[in-house]
Every structure is written in C-alpha cells, then in structure tokens.
mmCIF file of C-alpha atoms in Angstrom:
data_model
loop_
_atom_site.group_PDB
_atom_site.id
_atom_site.type_symbol
_atom_site.label_atom_id
_atom_site.label_comp_id
_atom_site.label_asym_id
_atom_site.label_seq_id
_atom_site.Cartn_x
_atom_site.Cartn_y
_atom_site.Cartn_z
ATOM 1 C CA MET A 1 7.648 -35.659 4.357
ATOM 2 C CA ALA A 2 8.939 -38.829 5.965
ATOM 3 C CA VAL A 3 9.905 -39.096 9.634
ATOM 4 C CA HIS A 4 11.888 -42.101 10.863
ATOM 5 C CA LEU A 5 12.874 -43.184 14.355
ATOM 6 C CA ALA A 6 15.908 -45.404 14.046
ATOM 7 C CA LYS A 7 17.055 -47.917 16.672
ATOM 8 C CA THR A 8 19.615 -45.349 17.804
ATOM 9 C CA ASP A 9 16.717 -42.993 18.629
ATOM 10 C CA ALA A 10 18.129 -40.551 16.025
ATOM 11 C CA LEU A 11 15.279 -38.643 14.400
ATOM 12 C CA THR A 12 15.492 -38.456 10.609
ATOM 13 C CA VAL A 13 13.411 -36.147 8.430
ATOM 14 C CA GLN A 14 13.117 -36.030 4.656
ATOM 15 C CA ALA A 15 12.757 -32.454 3.411
ATOM 16 C CA PRO A 16 10.499 -31.675 0.394
ATOM 17 C CA ASN A 17 13.582 -31.610 -1.874
ATOM 18 C CA GLY A 18 14.446 -35.191 -0.842
ATOM 19 C CA VAL A 19 17.403 -34.362 1.412
ATOM 20 C CA LEU A 20 17.530 -36.383 4.633
ATOM 21 C CA TRP A 21 18.201 -34.507 7.867
ATOM 22 C CA THR A 22 19.173 -36.257 11.094
ATOM 23 C CA ARG A 23 18.876 -34.595 14.475
ATOM 24 C CA LYS A 24 22.183 -34.452 16.321
ATOM 25 C CA PRO A 25 22.539 -35.939 19.796
ATOM 26 C CA GLY A 26 21.150 -33.553 22.377
ATOM 27 C CA GLY A 27 18.987 -31.730 19.861
ATOM 28 C CA ARG A 28 15.551 -30.695 21.137
ATOM 29 C CA SER A 29 13.822 -29.242 18.083
ATOM 30 C CA SER A 30 11.095 -31.268 16.404
ATOM 31 C CA ALA A 31 10.742 -32.393 12.802
ATOM 32 C CA GLY A 32 8.086 -29.703 12.344
ATOM 33 C CA ASP A 33 10.495 -27.055 13.668
ATOM 34 C CA LEU A 34 13.116 -28.055 11.109
ATOM 35 C CA LEU A 35 10.700 -28.114 8.185
ATOM 36 C CA ARG A 36 9.292 -24.687 9.120
ATOM 37 C CA GLU A 37 12.766 -23.164 9.228
ATOM 38 C CA LEU A 38 13.762 -24.748 5.918
ATOM 39 C CA ALA A 39 10.592 -23.361 4.304
ATOM 40 C CA ASP A 40 11.260 -19.963 5.846
ATOM 41 C CA LEU A 41 14.742 -19.821 4.301
ATOM 42 C CA VAL A 42 13.334 -19.661 0.773
ATOM 43 C CA LYS A 43 10.629 -17.074 1.496
ATOM 44 C CA ASP A 44 10.856 -13.568 0.083
ATOM 45 C CA HIS A 45 12.155 -11.193 2.761
ATOM 46 C CA ILE A 46 8.970 -9.089 2.573
ATOM 47 C CA GLU A 47 6.769 -12.088 3.324
ATOM 48 C CA ARG A 48 9.106 -13.226 6.076
ATOM 49 C CA GLU A 49 9.745 -9.904 7.831
ATOM 50 C CA TRP A 50 6.472 -8.011 7.254
ATOM 51 C CA ASP A 51 5.368 -8.213 10.901
ATOM 52 C CA TRP A 52 8.820 -8.070 12.513
ATOM 53 C CA TRP A 53 8.234 -4.551 13.796
ATOM 54 C CA GLU A 54 9.840 -4.876 17.245
ATOM 55 C CA GLU A 55 13.323 -3.414 17.682
ATOM 56 C CA GLY A 56 15.889 -6.186 17.173
ATOM 57 C CA ARG A 57 13.267 -8.720 16.012
ATOM 58 C CA ARG A 58 15.158 -9.561 12.826
ATOM 59 C CA ASP A 59 18.343 -10.517 14.708
ATOM 60 C CA LYS A 60 16.380 -12.592 17.228
ATOM 61 C CA GLU A 61 14.584 -14.493 14.473
ATOM 62 C CA HIS A 62 17.888 -15.109 12.685
ATOM 63 C CA GLU A 63 19.480 -16.491 15.856
ATOM 64 C CA ARG A 64 16.472 -18.673 16.630
ATOM 65 C CA GLN A 65 16.385 -20.060 13.095
ATOM 66 C CA TRP A 66 20.037 -21.007 12.998
ATOM 67 C CA ALA A 67 19.858 -22.484 16.490
ATOM 68 C CA VAL A 68 17.295 -24.966 15.118
ATOM 69 C CA LEU A 69 19.243 -25.697 11.923
ATOM 70 C CA ALA A 70 22.441 -26.250 13.925
ATOM 71 C CA GLU A 71 20.770 -29.203 15.657
ATOM 72 C CA TRP A 72 20.407 -31.098 12.377
ATOM 73 C CA ASP A 73 22.849 -32.714 9.948
ATOM 74 C CA ASN A 74 22.128 -33.420 6.266
ATOM 75 C CA GLY A 75 25.326 -35.366 5.642
ATOM 76 C CA ALA A 76 26.949 -32.667 3.533
ATOM 77 C CA LYS A 77 30.713 -32.592 4.021
ATOM 78 C CA ASP A 78 33.015 -29.651 3.534
ATOM 79 C CA PRO A 79 35.646 -30.166 0.802
ATOM 80 C CA PRO A 80 39.278 -30.672 1.869
ATOM 81 C CA GLY A 81 40.908 -27.417 2.905
ATOM 82 C CA PHE A 82 37.566 -25.656 3.307
ATOM 83 C CA ASP A 83 38.027 -22.185 4.794
ATOM 84 C CA PRO A 84 34.710 -20.567 5.780
ATOM 85 C CA ASP A 85 36.274 -17.115 6.117
ATOM 86 C CA ALA A 86 37.776 -17.343 2.631
ATOM 87 C CA VAL A 87 34.426 -18.499 1.214
ATOM 88 C CA ALA A 88 32.620 -15.605 2.901
ATOM 89 C CA LYS A 89 35.180 -13.143 1.569
ATOM 90 C CA ALA A 90 34.856 -14.560 -1.951
ATOM 91 C CA CYS A 91 31.053 -14.277 -1.752
ATOM 92 C CA MET A 92 31.272 -10.622 -0.710
ATOM 93 C CA GLU A 93 33.744 -9.869 -3.474
ATOM 94 C CA ASP A 94 31.485 -11.574 -6.008
ATOM 95 C CA PHE A 95 28.505 -9.584 -4.706
ATOM 96 C CA ASP A 96 30.420 -6.298 -4.973
ATOM 97 C CA ARG A 97 31.561 -7.224 -8.481
ATOM 98 C CA ARG A 98 27.992 -7.922 -9.606
ATOM 99 C CA MET A 99 26.727 -4.691 -8.032
ATOM 100 C CA GLU A 100 29.403 -2.682 -9.825
ATOM 101 C CA GLU A 101 28.598 -4.392 -13.120
ATOM 102 C CA GLN A 102 24.901 -3.563 -12.692
ATOM 103 C CA ARG A 103 25.790 0.046 -11.837
ATOM 104 C CA ARG A 104 27.808 0.350 -15.086
ATOM 105 C CA GLU A 105 24.950 -1.193 -17.067
ATOM 106 C CA ARG A 106 22.432 1.248 -15.579
ATOM 107 C CA LYS A 107 24.738 4.176 -16.264
ATOM 108 C CA ALA A 108 25.076 3.129 -19.897
ATOM 109 C CA LEU A 109 21.298 2.603 -20.160
ATOM 110 C CA ALA A 110 20.578 6.044 -18.714
ATOM 111 C CA ALA A 111 23.043 7.666 -21.118
ATOM 112 C CA GLU A 112 21.353 5.951 -24.042
ATOM 113 C CA ARG A 113 17.665 6.131 -23.153
ATOM 114 C CA TYR A 114 16.982 8.708 -20.442
ATOM 115 C CA ASP A 115 14.630 11.408 -21.678
ATOM 116 C CA LYS A 116 13.641 14.103 -19.196
ATOM 117 C CA GLU A 117 10.553 15.062 -21.203
ATOM 118 C CA ARG A 118 9.275 11.479 -21.293
ATOM 119 C CA GLU A 119 9.945 11.110 -17.572
ATOM 120 C CA SER A 120 7.975 14.296 -16.832
ATOM 121 C CA MET A 121 5.120 13.241 -19.093
ATOM 122 C CA ARG A 122 4.909 9.879 -17.350
ATOM 123 C CA LEU A 123 4.676 11.556 -13.932
ATOM 124 C CA ARG A 124 2.001 13.980 -15.167
ATOM 125 C CA MET A 125 0.035 11.096 -16.633
ATOM 126 C CA LEU A 126 0.160 9.140 -13.351
ATOM 127 C CA ALA A 127 -0.989 12.219 -11.426
ATOM 128 C CA VAL A 128 -3.863 12.805 -13.866
ATOM 129 C CA GLU A 129 -4.943 9.162 -13.531
ATOM 130 C CA ALA A 130 -4.851 9.529 -9.744
ATOM 131 C CA ASP A 131 -6.939 12.707 -10.110
ATOM 132 C CA ALA A 132 -9.586 10.837 -12.109
ATOM 133 C CA ALA A 133 -9.708 8.072 -9.486
ATOM 134 C CA PHE A 134 -9.953 10.680 -6.698
ATOM 135 C CA PHE A 135 -13.020 12.295 -8.244
ATOM 136 C CA GLY A 136 -14.485 8.820 -8.679
ATOM 137 C CA HIS A 137 -14.186 8.304 -4.903
ATOM 138 C CA VAL A 138 -15.934 11.626 -4.312
ATOM 139 C CA LEU A 139 -18.801 10.499 -6.540
ATOM 140 C CA GLU A 140 -19.376 7.469 -4.329
ATOM 141 C CA ARG A 141 -20.729 9.818 -1.644
ATOM 142 C CA PRO A 142 -21.069 13.416 -2.888
ATOM 143 C CA ALA A 143 -21.948 16.069 -0.313
ATOM 144 C CA THR A 144 -24.200 18.090 -2.637
ATOM 145 C CA THR A 145 -25.594 17.888 -6.152
ATOM 146 C CA VAL A 146 -23.358 20.798 -7.162
ATOM 147 C CA GLN A 147 -20.328 18.898 -5.890
ATOM 148 C CA ARG A 148 -21.480 15.745 -7.664
ATOM 149 C CA ASP A 149 -21.784 17.523 -11.009
ATOM 150 C CA LYS A 150 -18.385 19.173 -10.593
ATOM 151 C CA ALA A 151 -16.671 15.925 -9.598
ATOM 152 C CA GLU A 152 -18.239 14.046 -12.502
ATOM 153 C CA GLN A 153 -17.081 16.719 -14.929
ATOM 154 C CA ARG A 154 -13.548 16.701 -13.524
ATOM 155 C CA MET A 155 -13.369 12.890 -13.575
ATOM 156 C CA GLU A 156 -14.331 12.684 -17.242
ATOM 157 C CA GLN A 157 -11.908 15.467 -18.161
ATOM 158 C CA GLN A 158 -8.988 13.816 -16.376
ATOM 159 C CA ARG A 159 -9.760 10.408 -17.831
ATOM 160 C CA ALA A 160 -9.712 11.854 -21.341
ATOM 161 C CA VAL A 161 -6.442 13.685 -20.685
ATOM 162 C CA ALA A 162 -4.860 10.524 -19.251
ATOM 163 C CA VAL A 163 -5.845 8.469 -22.313
ATOM 164 C CA THR A 164 -4.307 11.050 -24.649
ATOM 165 C CA MET A 165 -1.107 11.250 -22.612
ATOM 166 C CA ARG A 166 -0.753 7.453 -22.491
ATOM 167 C CA GLU A 167 -1.112 7.302 -26.289
ATOM 168 C CA GLN A 168 1.578 9.955 -26.704
ATOM 169 C CA LEU A 169 3.912 8.395 -24.140
ATOM 170 C CA GLY A 170 3.768 4.783 -25.207
ATOM 171 C CA ASP A 171 4.653 2.097 -22.673
ATOM 172 C CA PRO A 172 5.188 3.872 -19.326
ATOM 173 C CA GLU A 173 7.085 0.820 -18.027
ATOM 174 C CA ALA A 174 9.779 1.404 -20.657
ATOM 175 C CA VAL A 175 10.616 4.892 -19.354
ATOM 176 C CA VAL A 176 14.008 4.738 -17.643
ATOM 177 C CA ASP A 177 14.962 7.291 -14.977
ATOM 178 C CA ARG A 178 18.152 9.340 -14.760
ATOM 179 C CA ASN A 179 19.834 6.556 -12.744
ATOM 180 C CA GLY A 180 19.043 3.817 -15.244
ATOM 181 C CA PHE A 181 16.207 2.172 -13.286
ATOM 182 C CA PHE A 182 12.928 1.064 -14.821
ATOM 183 C CA PRO A 183 9.658 1.629 -12.890
ATOM 184 C CA GLU A 184 9.399 -2.083 -12.027
ATOM 185 C CA GLN A 185 12.803 -2.016 -10.345
ATOM 186 C CA ARG A 186 11.958 1.103 -8.341
ATOM 187 C CA ARG A 187 8.692 -0.446 -7.147
ATOM 188 C CA GLU A 188 10.557 -3.462 -5.740
ATOM 189 C CA MET A 189 12.933 -1.193 -3.821
ATOM 190 C CA ASN A 190 10.061 0.992 -2.617
ATOM 191 C CA LEU A 191 8.179 -1.992 -1.202
ATOM 192 C CA SER A 192 11.209 -2.949 0.875
ATOM 193 C CA SER A 193 11.515 0.642 2.147
ATOM 194 C CA HIS A 194 7.779 0.786 2.841
ATOM 195 C CA MET A 195 8.203 -2.154 5.197
ATOM 196 C CA SER A 196 11.486 -1.339 6.936
ATOM 197 C CA VAL A 197 11.536 2.474 6.910
ATOM 198 C CA TRP A 198 7.822 3.246 7.336
ATOM 199 C CA ARG A 199 5.738 0.250 8.485
ATOM 200 C CA HIS A 200 8.029 -1.034 11.241
ATOM 201 C CA PRO A 201 8.820 2.392 12.783
ATOM 202 C CA MET A 202 5.145 3.381 12.504
ATOM 203 C CA LEU A 203 4.060 0.236 14.356
ATOM 204 C CA ARG A 204 6.642 0.876 17.073
ATOM 205 C CA GLY A 205 5.433 4.446 17.484
ATOM 206 C CA LEU A 206 1.771 3.453 17.632
ATOM 207 C CA HIS A 207 2.549 0.741 20.164
ATOM 208 C CA GLU A 208 4.554 3.094 22.373
ATOM 209 C CA SER A 209 1.856 5.770 22.264
ATOM 210 C CA LYS A 210 -0.835 3.154 23.013
ATOM 211 C CA GLN A 211 -2.843 3.939 19.867
ATOM 212 C CA GLY A 212 -4.342 0.478 19.765
ATOM 213 C CA LYS A 213 -6.919 1.067 17.038
ATOM 214 C CA ARG A 214 -4.394 2.421 14.540
ATOM 215 C CA PHE A 215 -1.813 -0.223 15.548
ATOM 216 C CA ASN A 216 -4.258 -3.085 14.980
ATOM 217 C CA ALA A 217 -5.370 -1.647 11.632
ATOM 218 C CA LEU A 218 -1.789 -1.383 10.378
ATOM 219 C CA MET A 219 -0.900 -4.848 11.689
ATOM 220 C CA ALA A 220 -3.892 -6.290 9.826
ATOM 221 C CA MET A 221 -2.655 -4.780 6.545
ATOM 222 C CA ARG A 222 -1.041 -7.574 4.511
ATOM 223 C CA PRO A 223 1.953 -7.075 2.205
ATOM 224 C CA VAL A 224 1.145 -5.913 -1.289
ATOM 225 C CA ASN A 225 2.768 -7.233 -4.423
ATOM 226 C CA SER A 226 5.585 -5.004 -5.633
ATOM 227 C CA ALA A 227 3.567 -4.357 -8.807
ATOM 228 C CA ALA A 228 1.007 -2.535 -6.632
ATOM 229 C CA MET A 229 3.601 -0.083 -5.317
ATOM 230 C CA CYS A 230 4.235 3.408 -6.600
ATOM 231 C CA SER A 231 7.459 3.669 -8.567
ATOM 232 C CA GLU A 232 8.108 7.206 -7.294
ATOM 233 C CA CYS A 233 7.516 6.938 -3.529
ATOM 234 C CA GLN A 234 7.171 4.338 -0.808
ATOM 235 C CA ALA A 235 3.350 4.073 -0.827
ATOM 236 C CA PRO A 236 1.063 1.614 -2.636
ATOM 237 C CA SER A 237 -0.026 3.406 -5.795
ATOM 238 C CA HIS A 238 -3.770 3.237 -5.002
ATOM 239 C CA TRP A 239 -3.133 5.436 -1.940
ATOM 240 C CA HIS A 240 -2.482 8.293 -4.364
ATOM 241 C CA SER A 241 -6.120 8.347 -5.412
ATOM 242 C CA TYR A 242 -6.918 9.371 -1.809
ATOM 243 C CA GLY A 243 -4.220 12.046 -1.643
ATOM 244 C CA LEU A 244 -1.791 9.930 0.437
ATOM 245 C CA SER A 245 1.955 9.818 -0.259
ATOM 246 C CA LEU A 246 5.057 8.420 1.454
ATOM 247 C CA CYS A 247 8.096 10.348 0.224
ATOM 248 C CA LEU A 248 10.504 8.963 2.823
ATOM 249 C CA PHE A 249 13.799 10.067 1.280
ATOM 250 C CA ARG A 250 13.024 13.345 -0.461
ATOM 251 C CA GLY A 251 14.617 15.733 2.024
ATOM 252 C CA GLN A 252 14.224 19.471 1.511
ATOM 253 C CA PRO A 253 14.356 21.376 -1.799
ATOM 254 C CA GLU A 254 17.708 22.899 -2.663
ATOM 255 C CA PRO A 255 17.999 26.472 -1.332
ATOM 256 C CA GLY A 256 17.402 29.052 -4.046
ATOM 257 C CA SER A 257 15.958 26.481 -6.465
ATOM 258 C CA GLN A 258 12.689 26.764 -8.344
ATOM 259 C CA ALA A 259 11.426 23.832 -6.260
ATOM 260 C CA GLU A 260 12.032 25.795 -3.062
ATOM 261 C CA THR A 261 10.061 28.741 -4.448
ATOM 262 C CA ILE A 262 7.133 26.530 -5.472
ATOM 263 C CA ALA A 263 7.190 24.714 -2.111
ATOM 264 C CA ARG A 264 6.993 28.054 -0.303
ATOM 265 C CA LEU A 265 4.095 29.305 -2.425
ATOM 266 C CA MET A 266 2.146 26.034 -2.465
ATOM 267 C CA PRO A 267 2.111 24.277 0.936
ATOM 268 C CA GLY A 268 2.063 20.498 0.581
ATOM 269 C CA TRP A 269 3.459 20.461 -2.971
ATOM 270 C CA TRP A 270 6.956 19.282 -2.068
ATOM 271 C CA ASP A 271 5.783 16.585 0.372
ATOM 272 C CA ARG A 272 3.426 15.090 -2.197
ATOM 273 C CA CYS A 273 4.549 12.306 -4.521
ATOM 274 C CA PHE A 274 4.480 13.657 -8.069
ATOM 275 C CA ALA A 275 2.467 10.602 -9.153
ATOM 276 C CA CYS A 276 -0.224 11.412 -6.567
ATOM 277 C CA THR A 277 -3.456 13.310 -7.157
ATOM 278 C CA ALA A 278 -2.877 17.053 -7.228
ATOM 279 C CA TYR A 279 -6.317 17.790 -5.836
ATOM 280 C CA GLN A 280 -5.175 18.590 -2.304
ATOM 281 C CA ILE A 281 -2.917 21.311 -3.748
ATOM 282 C CA GLU A 282 -5.858 22.777 -5.667
ATOM 283 C CA HIS A 283 -7.955 22.695 -2.505
ATOM 284 C CA VAL A 284 -5.338 24.353 -0.271
ATOM 285 C CA TRP A 285 -4.502 26.866 -2.989
ATOM 286 C CA GLY A 286 -8.185 27.697 -3.431
ATOM 287 C CA ALA A 287 -8.172 27.145 -7.183
ATOM 288 C CA SER A 288 -11.365 27.802 -9.131
ATOM 289 C CA SER A 289 -11.521 24.095 -9.964
ATOM 290 C CA ALA A 290 -11.712 23.083 -6.285
ATOM 291 C CA LEU A 291 -14.802 21.092 -5.370
ATOM 292 C CA PRO A 292 -17.552 23.052 -3.621
ATOM 293 C CA ASP A 293 -18.439 21.965 -0.069
ATOM 294 C CA PHE A 294 -15.516 19.516 0.155
ATOM 295 C CA ASP A 295 -13.822 19.315 3.552
ATOM 296 C CA GLY A 296 -11.656 17.096 5.715
ATOM 297 C CA GLU A 297 -14.571 15.146 7.122
ATOM 298 C CA GLN A 298 -15.704 14.152 3.641
ATOM 299 C CA TRP A 299 -12.147 13.146 2.745
ATOM 300 C CA ALA A 300 -11.925 10.921 5.830
ATOM 301 C CA ALA A 301 -15.341 9.402 5.110
ATOM 302 C CA MET A 302 -14.350 8.314 1.607
ATOM 303 C CA LEU A 303 -11.204 6.450 2.763
ATOM 304 C CA PRO A 304 -11.306 2.632 2.765
ATOM 305 C CA PRO A 305 -11.626 1.209 6.305
ATOM 306 C CA THR A 306 -7.930 0.353 6.706
ATOM 307 C CA LEU A 307 -6.651 3.725 5.482
ATOM 308 C CA LYS A 308 -9.307 5.501 7.516
ATOM 309 C CA ALA A 309 -8.249 3.709 10.690
ATOM 310 C CA ILE A 310 -4.580 4.558 10.080
ATOM 311 C CA PHE A 311 -4.682 8.091 8.657
ATOM 312 C CA ALA A 312 -7.982 9.794 9.448
ATOM 313 C CA PRO A 313 -7.870 12.242 12.368
ATOM 314 C CA ASP A 314 -9.499 11.118 15.565
ATOM 315 C CA PRO A 315 -13.069 12.413 15.788
ATOM 316 C CA SER A 316 -13.317 15.474 17.975
ATOM 317 C CA LYS A 317 -14.864 14.774 21.338
ATOM 318 C CA PRO A 318 -17.883 16.950 22.139
ATOM 319 C CA ARG A 319 -17.208 19.352 24.965
ATOM 320 C CA GLN A 320 -18.973 18.295 28.100
ATOM 321 C CA PRO A 321 -20.943 21.162 29.639
ATOM 322 C CA VAL A 322 -19.540 22.369 32.928
ATOM 323 C CA VAL A 323 -22.092 21.585 35.608
ATOM 324 C CA ARG A 324 -21.757 24.153 38.372
ATOM 325 C CA PRO A 325 -23.281 23.262 41.745
ATOM 326 C CA LYS A 326 -26.318 25.309 42.753
ATOM 327 C CA PRO A 327 -27.564 26.194 46.241
ATOM 328 C CA LEU A 328 -30.691 24.564 47.602
ATOM 329 C CA ALA A 329 -32.270 27.962 48.092
ATOM 330 C CA VAL A 330 -31.342 31.647 47.783
ATOM 331 C CA ILE A 331 -32.814 34.301 50.086
ATOM 332 C CA LYS A 332 -32.385 37.827 48.793
ATOM 333 C CA ALA A 333 -31.376 40.703 51.045
ATOM 334 C CA GLY A 334 -34.266 42.660 52.529
ATOM 335 C CA ALA A 335 -35.941 43.689 55.743
ATOM 336 C CA ILE A 336 -34.765 41.605 58.687
ATOM 337 C CA GLU A 337 -38.260 40.333 59.454
ATOM 338 C CA GLU A 338 -38.725 39.092 55.881
ATOM 339 C CA VAL A 339 -35.277 37.510 55.772
ATOM 340 C CA MET A 340 -35.756 35.744 59.126
ATOM 341 C CA ALA A 341 -39.156 34.431 58.043
ATOM 342 C CA LYS A 342 -37.756 33.043 54.803
ATOM 343 C CA LEU A 343 -34.803 31.504 56.652
ATOM 344 C CA ALA A 344 -37.227 29.770 59.009
ATOM 345 C CA GLU A 345 -39.172 28.353 56.047
ATOM 346 C CA ALA A 346 -35.936 27.211 54.385
ATOM 347 C CA LYS A 347 -34.743 25.586 57.614
ATOM 348 C CA ALA A 348 -37.970 23.633 57.857
ATOM 349 C CA GLN A 349 -37.557 22.425 54.258
ATOM 350 C CA PHE A 350 -33.785 21.758 54.467
ATOM 351 C CA PRO A 351 -33.024 21.074 58.146
ATOM 352 C CA ASP A 352 -29.435 19.868 57.499
ATOM 353 C CA ALA A 353 -28.477 22.681 55.094
ATOM 354 C CA VAL A 354 -25.452 24.911 55.612
ATOM 355 C CA LEU A 355 -25.984 28.696 55.448
ATOM 356 C CA ARG A 356 -23.500 30.767 53.433
ATOM 357 C CA SER A 357 -23.391 34.367 52.346
ATOM 358 C CA GLY A 358 -24.160 34.840 48.668
ATOM 359 C CA ARG A 359 -23.860 37.579 46.054
ATOM 360 C CA HIS A 360 -25.333 41.018 46.575
ATOM 361 C CA GLY A 361 -26.002 40.433 50.304
ATOM 362 C CA SER A 362 -28.099 37.299 49.761
ATOM 363 C CA TRP A 363 -28.067 34.099 51.834
ATOM 364 C CA GLU A 364 -27.599 30.666 50.280
ATOM 365 C CA LEU A 365 -28.507 27.261 51.674
ATOM 366 C CA TRP A 366 -26.145 24.457 50.574
ATOM 367 C CA PRO A 367 -26.125 20.719 51.154
ATOM 368 C CA PRO A 368 -23.936 19.693 54.081
ATOM 369 C CA ALA A 369 -20.310 18.963 53.138
#
C-alpha cells in the first residue's frame, strides 16, 4: 500500500490491485477505512455477515460501506451514454437468465440420474455413521460398565454396517437429489440458512431474553466451512452425532401420509434430520437396544463445551428449605399457678418479648416486632 499527500492536500491510496484512489474534497474517511472496505467487498458473505445478528444490521453496514467508497475516486469514467438504470436492468435480466438455465440443467440431471433407492441408502448410511459416532461419545464417559459394554457393541456394529453400505453405495457425493442438486451444493445453501435463518434470530432471542451465557457461547462460535455442514438440514454435520438437528424448512407431514402416521407413533422422528443419529428415537421409543442407565444429564455432560452452553438445559436449582420463624419459648396450658410461674421465668429471660396465644391454649413468647 502506498499513501501520498500531494501539494493539493488530496490523499491518494494505492489499493493491493494497483488501482490508485484519491479522496474527494470534503471526504473524511482515512486510507485505512478505504482499504478495509475494499477488502470487505471481496469477502464471502458468510465471513462478512456471520456476526450481523442485530435487526437491520446488514442494511446499516451496506450504507456505511458505500458512504466511505463514495468519498473516493479511482479515475474510472463511465462510457458515453451510460445509463445506470439500463445497466442494472440488464444485470438482473442476465441473472434471471442464468438462474433459469441452471434450473433446466438440474431438471435434466435429475431426470437422468435421480435414484430414490440410492438417495435413501445414502441417508441411512449417514444416520448409521452418526449412530457409531454417538456411541463413541458415550464411551468417553460411560455411566456403568453395563452401559459401556452395550455402547461398545453398538458402536462396532454400526461402524461395520456403515462400511458395507458405503461400499454398496459408491461415492455419496455423486448422489443427486430429486431437484438435481448434489450434496455439496445443498451444504453451501444450508450454511447460508444456518446463519440467516437460525443463528441471527437465535442471537436476537437470547439477547432479548437476557440469556447472557448462551448468547456469548453462540457469538463465540466461528463460521464453519460449507464442507462441514449437513447436506440434509441446516446444522453442522458433527452435531448429528450428539442427536442435534436443525430442520428449519421441513414443515408438517402431509395429512394422511405414512410420514404423519410414523410421526404420531414415534415422537421426535419427524423433527430429526434423517442423516442424524437415530438413537434418541430408540431411547424415547424404549427399544430393546436402548442404552441402560442413559439419561438427559449424561447426554448434556457428553456435549462439547460450546454445544453444551447453547443447548443443554439449565441445571435445576435446589429448592431452598422454607425457614419458618419459631417463638422464643412456648408455655403449655395448665394450672394457672404453673402457667404464671413459667411466664415469670420467661419474662426474666426475655424481658422485651411479646406474648401471643399459641396452639392448643398455649402461650408463645416472640421477639418484639
């Protein structure tokens, strides 16, 4: 970067690509401001907008950025007869044309290569792999030896099944869905949705409800690479090994469908990503393969710190015992001489006490109000 101060006091900055920018008269932004905004223009939108969780933040950042850029001139001149509206319209038409061409290509690809059986096998394989990873997490801190043995057995079984399924399936990345998208393409879209449809609203909700611990944990979470996302839902794929899914756009099963029947019989099935571990369904359903002595506290304990801070239930607060005030002394009902004698003794011991009638004809001495 080169910064020059000419005799005219015009500030000139050379950008990394060699283009010279000169600040216009009256401009107040610095050379560093310009270079930051130029660098920001070429960033991926996930990297740029990951922490823009406040309502309207994106528009404010856009306005601020272009306010800085408007103060600088790089010498580029518009061609004769330049019409910005016509250029914008042509760009939109070109964008629509490219989108339509891609839609036709995906439709043709789906017609040629979509195979429902291969798609189902791929989802089953991903769920089995998530199962194996889930049991591996359990083995990091088993509750009992019986649970440890069961989890180890299940992990080895699922790993073997996953290997066989992957051999039968071939390359899972080559399996196209019914809309003509490959898994890699769906992961890129899901990362964008994870940020804008889940992360930003979640941060706003946590901030409004003053859940500072969860808010700070989610803010500290850095963007993942799209390759680390699930291709079937809007969660990072490793979340599935802990039984966590983000099916943001699934809606409800169609009335009268087989899916509706299954969802009614097996709570949690429909909300779960089909690439996620199926263990929570086994546990809720009470299947014979469910782990002995496994409960919600153990699940929360095996979560990584970030996921635990965001998703684990708040620990229950122990009930504080109710401390009921007690009288200084209680004098039971009896013969008047005995009662008067005991009252005299109590008065000598507690001269400032207040006398009240108690249960079953007794007398109680209480501290003064």
